[in-house]
Amino acid sequence: MSKAEEIKNKLSNQKTNAAKKYMEQWSENKNNSTKSTDSTEESKNKLSRFQDKQSIEDTHTRQTFLIQNDLAEELNDLSQKNKKGFKTAFINQAIESALNEYKK
């Protein structure tokens, strides 16, 4: 008896409905593993959009800076009221503005 079958038997003997349901789905998926190539191609197409997308790590560089406590606190308060990524966008915009002003 394989390890997977042992686990399946242990879980199916328990009274937990969630475990039984999971094992039934697992068995169905295992039995249906010989699906048509159309669904495989469809799955690959769905996944390909994630492979092409650049992550923020591809377009940005991590830096460490010391910021005055009062400014950091104010930025943290402001970021709590906004979406994820607000701090990064805010800091980039602030640096860009400051650099443009400095170049004048």
Tab-separated table of N, CA and C in Angstrom:
chain	number	residue	atom	x	y	z
A	1	MET	N	0.847	-1.173	0.000
A	1	MET	CA	0.000	0.000	0.000
A	1	MET	C	0.896	1.241	0.000
A	2	SER	N	0.607	2.185	-0.912
A	2	SER	CA	1.424	3.390	-1.010
A	2	SER	C	1.122	4.338	0.149
A	3	LYS	N	2.025	5.263	0.348
A	3	LYS	CA	1.875	6.254	1.422
A	3	LYS	C	0.603	7.074	1.212
A	4	ALA	N	0.329	7.443	-0.033
A	4	ALA	CA	-0.874	8.224	-0.338
A	4	ALA	C	-2.137	7.436	-0.010
A	5	GLU	N	-2.128	6.150	-0.314
A	5	GLU	CA	-3.300	5.325	-0.014
A	5	GLU	C	-3.487	5.159	1.488
A	6	GLU	N	-2.371	5.053	2.225
A	6	GLU	CA	-2.448	4.969	3.687
A	6	GLU	C	-3.091	6.223	4.263
A	7	ILE	N	-2.639	7.377	3.782
A	7	ILE	CA	-3.195	8.646	4.258
A	7	ILE	C	-4.668	8.730	3.895
A	8	LYS	N	-4.991	8.323	2.678
A	8	LYS	CA	-6.379	8.349	2.230
A	8	LYS	C	-7.246	7.487	3.137
A	9	ASN	N	-6.791	6.294	3.466
A	9	ASN	CA	-7.555	5.400	4.338
A	9	ASN	C	-7.715	5.978	5.736
A	10	LYS	N	-6.642	6.566	6.269
A	10	LYS	CA	-6.733	7.175	7.598
A	10	LYS	C	-7.750	8.296	7.617
A	11	LEU	N	-7.690	9.158	6.592
A	11	LEU	CA	-8.614	10.295	6.545
A	11	LEU	C	-10.044	9.854	6.301
A	12	SER	N	-10.234	8.834	5.484
A	12	SER	CA	-11.600	8.405	5.198
A	12	SER	C	-12.235	7.700	6.394
A	13	ASN	N	-11.417	7.193	7.304
A	13	ASN	CA	-11.948	6.563	8.511
A	13	ASN	C	-12.311	7.577	9.585
A	14	GLN	N	-11.827	8.809	9.432
A	14	GLN	CA	-12.146	9.842	10.410
A	14	GLN	C	-13.534	10.389	10.129
A	15	LYS	N	-14.083	11.075	11.119
A	15	LYS	CA	-15.419	11.633	10.982
A	15	LYS	C	-15.413	13.018	10.337
A	16	THR	N	-14.249	13.559	10.079
A	16	THR	CA	-14.139	14.908	9.530
A	16	THR	C	-14.647	14.948	8.096
A	17	ASN	N	-15.682	15.721	7.869
A	17	ASN	CA	-16.262	15.830	6.535
A	17	ASN	C	-15.326	16.537	5.566
A	18	ALA	N	-14.626	17.566	6.026
A	18	ALA	CA	-13.730	18.326	5.152
A	18	ALA	C	-12.617	17.432	4.621
A	19	ALA	N	-12.062	16.597	5.470
A	19	ALA	CA	-10.992	15.697	5.042
A	19	ALA	C	-11.521	14.690	4.025
A	20	LYS	N	-12.701	14.161	4.278
A	20	LYS	CA	-13.291	13.211	3.332
A	20	LYS	C	-13.538	13.876	1.982
A	21	LYS	N	-14.063	15.084	2.027
A	21	LYS	CA	-14.359	15.804	0.804
A	21	LYS	C	-13.077	16.067	0.015
A	22	TYR	N	-12.026	16.445	0.727
A	22	TYR	CA	-10.738	16.699	0.077
A	22	TYR	C	-10.220	15.431	-0.582
A	23	MET	N	-10.291	14.330	0.128
A	23	MET	CA	-9.772	13.069	-0.405
A	23	MET	C	-10.596	12.609	-1.606
A	24	GLU	N	-11.905	12.843	-1.583
A	24	GLU	CA	-12.731	12.491	-2.727
A	24	GLU	C	-12.335	13.313	-3.947
A	25	GLN	N	-12.110	14.606	-3.737
A	25	GLN	CA	-11.697	15.470	-4.837
A	25	GLN	C	-10.318	15.060	-5.348
A	26	TRP	N	-9.442	14.721	-4.434
A	26	TRP	CA	-8.094	14.299	-4.814
A	26	TRP	C	-8.165	13.037	-5.666
A	27	SER	N	-9.008	12.095	-5.241
A	27	SER	CA	-9.160	10.854	-6.008
A	27	SER	C	-9.735	11.125	-7.386
A	28	GLU	N	-10.727	12.012	-7.461
A	28	GLU	CA	-11.321	12.351	-8.753
A	28	GLU	C	-10.290	13.000	-9.660
A	29	ASN	N	-9.501	13.909	-9.117
A	29	ASN	CA	-8.478	14.584	-9.918
A	29	ASN	C	-7.420	13.599	-10.394
A	30	LYS	N	-7.079	12.663	-9.525
A	30	LYS	CA	-6.091	11.652	-9.896
A	30	LYS	C	-6.626	10.792	-11.030
A	31	ASN	N	-7.901	10.415	-10.938
A	31	ASN	CA	-8.510	9.579	-11.976
A	31	ASN	C	-8.705	10.344	-13.276
A	32	ASN	N	-8.889	11.650	-13.191
A	32	ASN	CA	-9.111	12.471	-14.380
A	32	ASN	C	-7.821	13.090	-14.905
A	33	SER	N	-6.690	12.559	-14.492
A	33	SER	CA	-5.419	13.156	-14.898
A	33	SER	C	-5.122	12.964	-16.374
A	34	THR	N	-5.889	12.147	-17.035
A	34	THR	CA	-5.702	11.939	-18.474
A	34	THR	C	-6.683	12.820	-19.235
A	35	LYS	N	-6.646	14.129	-18.988
A	35	LYS	CA	-7.531	15.075	-19.659
A	35	LYS	C	-7.007	15.345	-21.060
A	36	SER	N	-7.838	15.950	-21.878
A	36	SER	CA	-7.439	16.262	-23.250
A	36	SER	C	-6.355	17.332	-23.267
A	37	THR	N	-5.626	17.390	-24.371
A	37	THR	CA	-4.551	18.376	-24.487
A	37	THR	C	-5.107	19.783	-24.606
A	38	ASP	N	-6.373	19.914	-24.997
A	38	ASP	CA	-6.983	21.235	-25.089
A	38	ASP	C	-6.984	21.914	-23.726
A	39	SER	N	-7.380	21.190	-22.689
A	39	SER	CA	-7.422	21.794	-21.362
A	39	SER	C	-6.022	22.087	-20.845
A	40	THR	N	-5.040	21.266	-21.250
A	40	THR	CA	-3.654	21.525	-20.865
A	40	THR	C	-3.162	22.801	-21.523
A	41	GLU	N	-3.451	22.966	-22.802
A	41	GLU	CA	-3.065	24.185	-23.517
A	41	GLU	C	-3.764	25.393	-22.924
A	42	GLU	N	-5.027	25.219	-22.571
A	42	GLU	CA	-5.800	26.299	-21.963
A	42	GLU	C	-5.173	26.717	-20.634
A	43	SER	N	-4.756	25.749	-19.841
A	43	SER	CA	-4.105	26.031	-18.558
A	43	SER	C	-2.793	26.752	-18.769
A	44	LYS	N	-2.015	26.332	-19.758
A	44	LYS	CA	-0.737	26.991	-20.046
A	44	LYS	C	-0.962	28.441	-20.450
A	45	ASN	N	-2.003	28.685	-21.259
A	45	ASN	CA	-2.303	30.051	-21.681
A	45	ASN	C	-2.693	30.936	-20.505
A	46	LYS	N	-3.449	30.375	-19.584
A	46	LYS	CA	-3.847	31.138	-18.395
A	46	LYS	C	-2.632	31.488	-17.542
A	47	LEU	N	-1.689	30.557	-17.444
A	47	LEU	CA	-0.499	30.784	-16.627
A	47	LEU	C	0.512	31.698	-17.305
A	48	SER	N	0.518	31.730	-18.614
A	48	SER	CA	1.530	32.504	-19.332
A	48	SER	C	1.427	33.994	-19.039
A	49	ARG	N	0.243	34.495	-18.741
A	49	ARG	CA	0.110	35.919	-18.449
A	49	ARG	C	0.844	36.304	-17.175
A	50	PHE	N	1.027	35.353	-16.276
A	50	PHE	CA	1.753	35.639	-15.048
A	50	PHE	C	3.259	35.602	-15.267
A	51	GLN	N	3.708	34.825	-16.232
A	51	GLN	CA	5.134	34.721	-16.500
A	51	GLN	C	5.665	35.978	-17.169
A	52	ASP	N	4.869	36.653	-17.981
A	52	ASP	CA	5.304	37.836	-18.699
A	52	ASP	C	5.310	39.087	-17.825
A	53	LYS	N	4.544	39.088	-16.777
A	53	LYS	CA	4.412	40.269	-15.938
A	53	LYS	C	5.696	40.498	-15.136
A	54	GLN	N	6.193	41.728	-15.181
A	54	GLN	CA	7.377	42.072	-14.402
A	54	GLN	C	6.975	42.335	-12.961
A	55	SER	N	7.824	41.912	-12.063
A	55	SER	CA	7.567	42.204	-10.656
A	55	SER	C	8.195	43.549	-10.322
A	56	ILE	N	7.836	44.092	-9.196
A	56	ILE	CA	8.404	45.368	-8.772
A	56	ILE	C	9.910	45.233	-8.545
A	57	GLU	N	10.349	44.034	-8.211
A	57	GLU	CA	11.783	43.797	-8.016
A	57	GLU	C	12.549	43.907	-9.333
A	58	ASP	N	11.855	43.713	-10.472
A	58	ASP	CA	12.490	43.842	-11.782
A	58	ASP	C	12.683	45.301	-12.187
A	59	THR	N	11.862	46.177	-11.666
A	59	THR	CA	11.883	47.578	-12.098
A	59	THR	C	12.368	48.545	-11.027
A	60	HIS	N	12.557	48.065	-9.811
A	60	HIS	CA	12.964	48.931	-8.699
A	60	HIS	C	14.169	48.323	-7.974
A	61	THR	N	14.907	49.164	-7.264
A	61	THR	CA	16.053	48.729	-6.477
A	61	THR	C	15.804	49.077	-5.015
A	62	ARG	N	16.056	48.121	-4.140
A	62	ARG	CA	15.892	48.376	-2.702
A	62	ARG	C	17.053	49.226	-2.201
A	63	GLN	N	16.719	50.221	-1.403
A	63	GLN	CA	17.709	51.088	-0.780
A	63	GLN	C	17.338	51.257	0.681
A	64	THR	N	18.330	51.545	1.489
A	64	THR	CA	18.072	51.787	2.907
A	64	THR	C	18.472	53.219	3.223
A	65	PHE	N	17.556	53.953	3.825
A	65	PHE	CA	17.796	55.340	4.191
A	65	PHE	C	17.320	55.568	5.616
A	66	LEU	N	17.901	56.537	6.247
A	66	LEU	CA	17.416	56.977	7.547
A	66	LEU	C	16.507	58.176	7.324
A	67	ILE	N	15.317	58.130	7.888
A	67	ILE	CA	14.325	59.191	7.738
A	67	ILE	C	14.006	59.715	9.130
A	68	GLN	N	13.847	61.006	9.236
A	68	GLN	CA	13.501	61.594	10.533
A	68	GLN	C	12.234	60.932	11.071
A	69	ASN	N	12.209	60.706	12.379
A	69	ASN	CA	11.086	59.994	13.006
A	69	ASN	C	9.739	60.643	12.711
A	70	ASP	N	9.670	61.969	12.804
A	70	ASP	CA	8.391	62.638	12.578
A	70	ASP	C	7.918	62.493	11.131
A	71	LEU	N	8.861	62.521	10.181
A	71	LEU	CA	8.493	62.336	8.775
A	71	LEU	C	8.052	60.901	8.502
A	72	ALA	N	8.759	59.949	9.091
A	72	ALA	CA	8.396	58.535	8.920
A	72	ALA	C	7.010	58.263	9.497
A	73	GLU	N	6.731	58.841	10.636
A	73	GLU	CA	5.421	58.644	11.275
A	73	GLU	C	4.312	59.240	10.420
A	74	GLU	N	4.572	60.436	9.890
A	74	GLU	CA	3.574	61.084	9.039
A	74	GLU	C	3.335	60.282	7.757
A	75	LEU	N	4.417	59.751	7.165
A	75	LEU	CA	4.290	58.918	5.964
A	75	LEU	C	3.538	57.626	6.268
A	76	ASN	N	3.821	57.016	7.408
A	76	ASN	CA	3.105	55.793	7.808
A	76	ASN	C	1.627	56.060	8.004
A	77	ASP	N	1.294	57.177	8.652
A	77	ASP	CA	-0.119	57.536	8.848
A	77	ASP	C	-0.818	57.728	7.511
A	78	LEU	N	-0.136	58.409	6.597
A	78	LEU	CA	-0.706	58.655	5.279
A	78	LEU	C	-0.880	57.349	4.504
A	79	SER	N	0.078	56.460	4.619
A	79	SER	CA	0.008	55.198	3.868
A	79	SER	C	-1.091	54.274	4.388
A	80	GLN	N	-1.450	54.420	5.656
A	80	GLN	CA	-2.530	53.598	6.225
A	80	GLN	C	-3.865	53.903	5.542
A	81	LYS	N	-3.993	55.119	5.026
A	81	LYS	CA	-5.247	55.559	4.413
A	81	LYS	C	-5.283	55.285	2.915
A	82	ASN	N	-4.223	54.698	2.359
A	82	ASN	CA	-4.121	54.484	0.917
A	82	ASN	C	-3.857	53.019	0.595
A	83	LYS	N	-3.828	52.736	-0.696
A	83	LYS	CA	-3.636	51.366	-1.175
A	83	LYS	C	-2.215	50.876	-0.963
A	84	LYS	N	-2.058	49.566	-1.100
A	84	LYS	CA	-0.743	48.945	-1.039
A	84	LYS	C	0.143	49.547	-2.131
A	85	GLY	N	1.386	49.822	-1.808
A	85	GLY	CA	2.315	50.395	-2.767
A	85	GLY	C	2.370	51.906	-2.734
A	86	PHE	N	1.550	52.507	-1.871
A	86	PHE	CA	1.507	53.964	-1.796
A	86	PHE	C	2.855	54.557	-1.399
A	87	LYS	N	3.494	53.964	-0.392
A	87	LYS	CA	4.774	54.501	0.073
A	87	LYS	C	5.802	54.517	-1.047
A	88	THR	N	5.885	53.425	-1.788
A	88	THR	CA	6.853	53.331	-2.883
A	88	THR	C	6.585	54.411	-3.921
A	89	ALA	N	5.335	54.560	-4.327
A	89	ALA	CA	4.977	55.570	-5.317
A	89	ALA	C	5.255	56.971	-4.784
A	90	PHE	N	4.910	57.204	-3.536
A	90	PHE	CA	5.108	58.520	-2.921
A	90	PHE	C	6.594	58.872	-2.851
A	91	ILE	N	7.399	57.944	-2.370
A	91	ILE	CA	8.835	58.188	-2.236
A	91	ILE	C	9.464	58.414	-3.605
A	92	ASN	N	9.092	57.613	-4.604
A	92	ASN	CA	9.630	57.786	-5.956
A	92	ASN	C	9.261	59.148	-6.532
A	93	GLN	N	8.023	59.566	-6.327
A	93	GLN	CA	7.586	60.863	-6.830
A	93	GLN	C	8.321	61.992	-6.099
A	94	ALA	N	8.474	61.862	-4.792
A	94	ALA	CA	9.166	62.881	-4.012
A	94	ALA	C	10.631	63.005	-4.441
A	95	ILE	N	11.288	61.884	-4.638
A	95	ILE	CA	12.700	61.905	-5.066
A	95	ILE	C	12.817	62.501	-6.462
A	96	GLU	N	11.919	62.101	-7.364
A	96	GLU	CA	11.954	62.645	-8.725
A	96	GLU	C	11.775	64.154	-8.714
A	97	SER	N	10.814	64.647	-7.945
A	97	SER	CA	10.576	66.094	-7.847
A	97	SER	C	11.785	66.806	-7.263
A	98	ALA	N	12.341	66.252	-6.227
A	98	ALA	CA	13.507	66.862	-5.594
A	98	ALA	C	14.718	66.871	-6.527
A	99	LEU	N	14.929	65.788	-7.264
A	99	LEU	CA	16.048	65.730	-8.207
A	99	LEU	C	15.863	66.741	-9.335
A	100	ASN	N	14.653	66.854	-9.853
A	100	ASN	CA	14.377	67.841	-10.910
A	100	ASN	C	14.622	69.266	-10.405
A	101	GLU	N	14.204	69.518	-9.201
A	101	GLU	CA	14.401	70.846	-8.602
A	101	GLU	C	15.890	71.106	-8.356
A	102	TYR	N	16.594	70.106	-7.934
A	102	TYR	CA	18.034	70.221	-7.652
A	102	TYR	C	18.828	70.500	-8.933
A	103	LYS	N	18.378	69.905	-10.058
A	103	LYS	CA	19.079	70.070	-11.340
A	103	LYS	C	18.961	71.480	-11.895
A	104	LYS	N	17.934	72.239	-11.497
A	104	LYS	CA	17.705	73.597	-12.029
A	104	LYS	C	18.772	74.552	-11.639
